[in-house]
């Protein structure tokens, strides 16, 4: 790229050029990844903490790059968000997850699957309609799917986010507030959101057995959620001790490495067969 220097001289800036070049090629790689089916749907189980029975799973994306290999979402989701590519990826995730959910239903297994939405998705006027079309095509009831949204994604543009959330909620889709406690939304907002689930961020859950402050935060969040009529789920459950502690505190559901790490669909099917509460 070229920029104008102090005296009107055109200065070539290789640093700027390289970064924009890099992001351009990353964006085209992401587009190609979608065409060549390089993204993979991973699933992480969600359990009822009291009974240990399986409620469903969270859908998480992975990228298997032909040269660079396995790439986790933290390495491309932020970029996909700033470029707007995320909207295509979200539709792909909704499609894959719905397909799997309906396949399971045909075999008699009824589970609930959640998909993550980004701030960009909430700005998308057509998202609710496109999701409705996917549900119809797979003959799925909206209650078999849940959408997870972070507080900060909502606070990007609360009015527009609210409009999308209301459309989705009117369709009968469950909505969850993700990473609860890490954002900066006010409780006044939370009160008005049409959500039915609150997900406690893993940073509070992982060490709650050793850290009394974390334990107090988790306990208060469970009570807050319940007092607002919400279902409460804890993520980051890494030990049986944390599971028991959460259960004692009345937390409804749990998700974490102790029960199962995110896994490919085939492995999730095996996991389902072998899981005994
Ligand atoms: P998230 O939505 O908060 O997802 C939970 C993350 O916590 C996952 O990381 C999961 O592997 C991890 N996790 C679950 N249980 C445990 C545990 O017991 N211990 C620890 N240490 N970690 C646990 P993952 O799959 O790497 O995803 C990271 C983030 O990337 C997600 O955080 C989400 O914000 C984003 N992401 C992943 N897939 C998608 C997607 O399809 N769409 C969007 N918009 N974002 C996605
Ligand atoms: Ca999530
Ligand atoms: Ca989360
Ligand atoms: Ca997160």
Short mmCIF file of N, CA and C in Angstrom, two decimals, residues 3-95:
data_model
loop_
_atom_site.label_atom_id
_atom_site.label_comp_id
_atom_site.label_asym_id
_atom_site.label_seq_id
_atom_site.Cartn_x
_atom_site.Cartn_y
_atom_site.Cartn_z
N UNK A 3 1.21 5.40 1.10
CA UNK A 3 0.60 6.47 1.88
C UNK A 3 1.38 7.76 1.66
N UNK A 4 0.75 8.86 1.92
CA UNK A 4 1.39 10.14 1.66
C UNK A 4 2.25 10.55 2.83
N UNK A 5 3.54 10.81 2.58
CA UNK A 5 4.47 11.21 3.63
C UNK A 5 4.33 12.68 3.96
N UNK A 6 5.18 13.16 4.85
CA UNK A 6 5.13 14.52 5.36
C UNK A 6 5.03 15.59 4.28
N UNK A 7 5.89 15.52 3.23
CA UNK A 7 5.89 16.58 2.21
C UNK A 7 5.16 16.13 0.95
N UNK A 8 4.16 15.33 1.11
CA UNK A 8 3.38 14.92 -0.05
C UNK A 8 4.07 13.84 -0.87
N UNK A 9 5.15 13.27 -0.32
CA UNK A 9 5.86 12.21 -1.03
C UNK A 9 5.14 10.89 -0.77
N UNK A 10 4.99 10.09 -1.77
CA UNK A 10 4.35 8.80 -1.57
C UNK A 10 5.35 7.82 -0.97
N UNK A 11 5.04 7.34 0.21
CA UNK A 11 5.95 6.44 0.92
C UNK A 11 5.39 5.02 0.88
N UNK A 12 6.23 4.11 0.55
CA UNK A 12 5.82 2.71 0.53
C UNK A 12 6.03 2.11 1.91
N UNK A 13 5.02 1.51 2.44
CA UNK A 13 5.13 0.94 3.78
C UNK A 13 4.98 -0.58 3.72
N UNK A 14 6.12 -1.28 3.71
CA UNK A 14 6.05 -2.74 3.55
C UNK A 14 5.30 -3.42 4.69
N UNK A 15 5.36 -2.84 5.90
CA UNK A 15 4.70 -3.47 7.05
C UNK A 15 3.19 -3.54 6.84
N UNK A 16 2.63 -2.38 6.45
CA UNK A 16 1.18 -2.32 6.21
C UNK A 16 0.80 -3.26 5.07
N UNK A 17 1.64 -3.21 4.02
CA UNK A 17 1.36 -4.04 2.86
C UNK A 17 1.29 -5.51 3.24
N UNK A 18 2.25 -5.93 4.04
CA UNK A 18 2.31 -7.34 4.41
C UNK A 18 1.07 -7.77 5.20
N UNK A 19 0.67 -6.95 6.17
CA UNK A 19 -0.48 -7.35 6.98
C UNK A 19 -1.76 -7.41 6.17
N UNK A 20 -1.97 -6.41 5.31
CA UNK A 20 -3.21 -6.43 4.53
C UNK A 20 -3.18 -7.59 3.53
N UNK A 21 -1.97 -7.87 3.02
CA UNK A 21 -1.79 -9.00 2.11
C UNK A 21 -2.13 -10.31 2.84
N UNK A 22 -1.62 -10.40 4.06
CA UNK A 22 -1.86 -11.59 4.85
C UNK A 22 -3.33 -11.79 5.16
N UNK A 23 -4.01 -10.67 5.53
CA UNK A 23 -5.42 -10.85 5.87
C UNK A 23 -6.24 -11.16 4.63
N UNK A 24 -5.81 -10.59 3.49
CA UNK A 24 -6.52 -10.91 2.25
C UNK A 24 -6.41 -12.39 1.94
N UNK A 25 -5.20 -12.95 2.13
CA UNK A 25 -5.04 -14.36 1.78
C UNK A 25 -5.72 -15.24 2.83
N UNK A 26 -5.74 -14.80 4.09
CA UNK A 26 -6.44 -15.59 5.11
C UNK A 26 -7.94 -15.63 4.80
N UNK A 27 -8.47 -14.49 4.37
CA UNK A 27 -9.90 -14.46 4.03
C UNK A 27 -10.20 -15.38 2.86
N UNK A 28 -9.31 -15.37 1.84
CA UNK A 28 -9.58 -16.25 0.70
C UNK A 28 -9.39 -17.71 1.10
N UNK A 29 -8.47 -17.95 2.06
CA UNK A 29 -8.31 -19.33 2.54
C UNK A 29 -9.54 -19.81 3.29
N UNK A 30 -10.15 -18.89 4.07
CA UNK A 30 -11.37 -19.26 4.80
C UNK A 30 -12.50 -19.58 3.82
N UNK A 31 -12.61 -18.74 2.78
CA UNK A 31 -13.65 -18.97 1.79
C UNK A 31 -13.45 -20.32 1.11
N UNK A 32 -12.19 -20.60 0.79
CA UNK A 32 -11.87 -21.87 0.13
C UNK A 32 -12.14 -23.05 1.07
N UNK A 33 -11.86 -22.82 2.35
CA UNK A 33 -12.08 -23.87 3.35
C UNK A 33 -13.55 -24.30 3.37
N UNK A 34 -14.42 -23.32 3.21
CA UNK A 34 -15.85 -23.61 3.20
C UNK A 34 -16.22 -24.43 1.96
N UNK A 35 -15.65 -24.01 0.80
CA UNK A 35 -15.91 -24.73 -0.45
C UNK A 35 -15.37 -26.15 -0.41
N UNK A 36 -14.17 -26.31 0.17
CA UNK A 36 -13.52 -27.62 0.17
C UNK A 36 -13.85 -28.46 1.41
N UNK A 37 -14.78 -27.95 2.20
CA UNK A 37 -15.24 -28.72 3.35
C UNK A 37 -14.14 -29.02 4.37
N UNK A 38 -13.32 -27.99 4.66
CA UNK A 38 -12.23 -28.18 5.62
C UNK A 38 -12.65 -27.92 7.07
N UNK A 39 -13.83 -27.36 7.26
CA UNK A 39 -14.29 -27.14 8.62
C UNK A 39 -14.91 -28.42 9.16
N UNK A 40 -14.79 -28.59 10.47
CA UNK A 40 -15.36 -29.79 11.09
C UNK A 40 -16.24 -29.41 12.26
N UNK A 41 -17.33 -30.13 12.38
CA UNK A 41 -18.22 -29.95 13.51
C UNK A 41 -17.73 -30.80 14.67
N UNK A 42 -17.43 -30.16 15.80
CA UNK A 42 -17.10 -30.87 17.03
C UNK A 42 -18.24 -30.69 18.00
N UNK A 43 -18.44 -31.69 18.86
CA UNK A 43 -19.53 -31.61 19.83
C UNK A 43 -19.01 -31.87 21.22
N UNK A 44 -19.47 -31.07 22.17
CA UNK A 44 -19.11 -31.30 23.58
C UNK A 44 -20.38 -31.52 24.39
N UNK A 45 -20.45 -32.67 25.11
CA UNK A 45 -21.68 -33.02 25.83
C UNK A 45 -22.07 -32.03 26.92
N UNK A 46 -23.38 -31.90 27.10
CA UNK A 46 -23.96 -31.13 28.20
C UNK A 46 -24.82 -32.10 29.01
N UNK A 47 -24.60 -32.12 30.32
CA UNK A 47 -25.30 -33.08 31.16
C UNK A 47 -26.19 -32.44 32.20
N UNK A 48 -27.19 -33.19 32.61
CA UNK A 48 -27.99 -32.80 33.76
C UNK A 48 -27.17 -33.20 34.99
N UNK A 49 -26.88 -32.24 35.86
CA UNK A 49 -25.96 -32.51 36.97
C UNK A 49 -26.55 -33.42 38.04
N UNK A 50 -27.86 -33.36 38.23
CA UNK A 50 -28.48 -34.17 39.27
C UNK A 50 -28.50 -35.65 38.87
N UNK A 51 -28.87 -35.94 37.62
CA UNK A 51 -29.04 -37.33 37.20
C UNK A 51 -27.85 -37.86 36.39
N UNK A 52 -27.06 -36.96 35.85
CA UNK A 52 -25.95 -37.38 35.00
C UNK A 52 -26.39 -37.73 33.58
N UNK A 53 -27.67 -37.54 33.27
CA UNK A 53 -28.12 -37.88 31.92
C UNK A 53 -27.73 -36.80 30.91
N UNK A 54 -27.64 -37.22 29.66
CA UNK A 54 -27.19 -36.32 28.60
C UNK A 54 -28.34 -35.43 28.13
N UNK A 55 -28.11 -34.12 28.12
CA UNK A 55 -29.12 -33.18 27.63
C UNK A 55 -28.90 -32.93 26.14
N UNK A 56 -27.64 -32.83 25.76
CA UNK A 56 -27.30 -32.52 24.37
C UNK A 56 -25.84 -32.17 24.25
N UNK A 57 -25.53 -31.24 23.36
CA UNK A 57 -24.13 -30.88 23.16
C UNK A 57 -24.01 -29.48 22.57
N UNK A 58 -22.83 -28.88 22.81
CA UNK A 58 -22.51 -27.60 22.17
C UNK A 58 -21.71 -27.88 20.91
N UNK A 59 -22.09 -27.21 19.84
CA UNK A 59 -21.37 -27.33 18.57
C UNK A 59 -20.21 -26.35 18.55
N UNK A 60 -19.01 -26.86 18.26
CA UNK A 60 -17.81 -26.02 18.22
C UNK A 60 -17.06 -26.32 16.92
N UNK A 61 -16.58 -25.28 16.27
CA UNK A 61 -15.96 -25.48 14.96
C UNK A 61 -14.46 -25.76 15.07
N UNK A 62 -13.94 -26.54 14.13
CA UNK A 62 -12.50 -26.78 13.99
C UNK A 62 -12.17 -26.63 12.51
N UNK A 63 -10.92 -26.24 12.24
CA UNK A 63 -10.48 -26.09 10.85
C UNK A 63 -9.32 -27.04 10.60
N UNK A 64 -9.51 -27.96 9.67
CA UNK A 64 -8.42 -28.85 9.29
C UNK A 64 -7.82 -28.32 7.99
N UNK A 65 -6.74 -27.55 8.14
CA UNK A 65 -6.09 -26.89 7.02
C UNK A 65 -5.19 -27.89 6.29
N UNK A 66 -5.24 -27.90 4.93
CA UNK A 66 -4.47 -28.90 4.18
C UNK A 66 -2.96 -28.88 4.46
N UNK A 67 -2.39 -27.68 4.74
CA UNK A 67 -0.95 -27.62 5.05
C UNK A 67 -0.68 -27.38 6.54
N UNK A 68 -1.44 -26.46 7.12
CA UNK A 68 -1.15 -26.09 8.51
C UNK A 68 -1.75 -27.05 9.54
N UNK A 69 -2.58 -27.97 9.08
CA UNK A 69 -3.16 -28.94 10.00
C UNK A 69 -4.32 -28.40 10.81
N UNK A 70 -4.43 -28.94 12.00
CA UNK A 70 -5.56 -28.66 12.87
C UNK A 70 -5.50 -27.25 13.46
N UNK A 71 -6.53 -26.44 13.26
CA UNK A 71 -6.55 -25.06 13.77
C UNK A 71 -7.78 -24.86 14.67
N UNK A 72 -7.53 -24.42 15.91
CA UNK A 72 -8.62 -24.17 16.86
C UNK A 72 -9.33 -22.85 16.57
N UNK A 73 -10.56 -22.73 17.04
CA UNK A 73 -11.38 -21.55 16.73
C UNK A 73 -10.79 -20.22 17.20
N UNK A 74 -10.05 -20.23 18.31
CA UNK A 74 -9.48 -18.98 18.80
C UNK A 74 -8.51 -18.37 17.78
N UNK A 75 -8.00 -19.22 16.87
CA UNK A 75 -7.05 -18.74 15.87
C UNK A 75 -7.68 -18.21 14.58
N UNK A 76 -9.00 -18.35 14.42
CA UNK A 76 -9.59 -17.76 13.21
C UNK A 76 -10.96 -17.13 13.43
N UNK A 77 -11.63 -17.45 14.53
CA UNK A 77 -12.95 -16.84 14.77
C UNK A 77 -12.87 -15.31 14.89
N UNK A 78 -11.91 -14.77 15.68
CA UNK A 78 -11.84 -13.30 15.77
C UNK A 78 -11.67 -12.65 14.40
N UNK A 79 -10.83 -13.25 13.54
CA UNK A 79 -10.63 -12.72 12.19
C UNK A 79 -11.91 -12.87 11.37
N UNK A 80 -12.55 -14.01 11.49
CA UNK A 80 -13.82 -14.24 10.77
C UNK A 80 -14.87 -13.23 11.20
N UNK A 81 -14.80 -12.81 12.47
CA UNK A 81 -15.76 -11.82 12.96
C UNK A 81 -15.50 -10.44 12.37
N UNK A 82 -14.24 -10.01 12.37
CA UNK A 82 -13.97 -8.66 11.86
C UNK A 82 -14.21 -8.55 10.36
N UNK A 83 -14.02 -9.64 9.63
CA UNK A 83 -14.21 -9.58 8.18
C UNK A 83 -15.65 -9.86 7.76
N UNK A 84 -16.46 -10.36 8.68
CA UNK A 84 -17.84 -10.67 8.33
C UNK A 84 -18.01 -12.09 7.80
N UNK A 85 -16.89 -12.80 7.61
CA UNK A 85 -16.95 -14.18 7.13
C UNK A 85 -17.77 -15.06 8.09
N UNK A 86 -17.78 -14.67 9.35
CA UNK A 86 -18.47 -15.45 10.39
C UNK A 86 -19.92 -15.76 10.00
N UNK A 87 -20.56 -14.84 9.28
CA UNK A 87 -21.97 -15.07 8.95
C UNK A 87 -22.15 -16.33 8.11
N UNK A 88 -21.23 -16.55 7.17
CA UNK A 88 -21.31 -17.78 6.37
C UNK A 88 -20.99 -19.00 7.21
N UNK A 89 -20.00 -18.83 8.10
CA UNK A 89 -19.59 -19.95 8.96
C UNK A 89 -20.73 -20.33 9.92
N UNK A 90 -21.40 -19.33 10.46
CA UNK A 90 -22.52 -19.59 11.37
C UNK A 90 -23.62 -20.38 10.67
N UNK A 91 -23.94 -19.98 9.44
CA UNK A 91 -24.97 -20.70 8.69
C UNK A 91 -24.52 -22.15 8.46
N UNK A 92 -23.22 -22.33 8.16
CA UNK A 92 -22.68 -23.67 7.96
C UNK A 92 -22.83 -24.50 9.24
N UNK A 93 -22.51 -23.90 10.37
CA UNK A 93 -22.63 -24.59 11.67
C UNK A 93 -24.09 -24.95 11.97
N UNK A 94 -24.99 -24.01 11.71
CA UNK A 94 -26.42 -24.28 11.95
C UNK A 94 -26.90 -25.43 11.09
N UNK A 95 -26.47 -25.42 9.84
CA UNK A 95 -26.85 -26.46 8.88
C UNK A 95 -26.32 -27.83 9.33
#
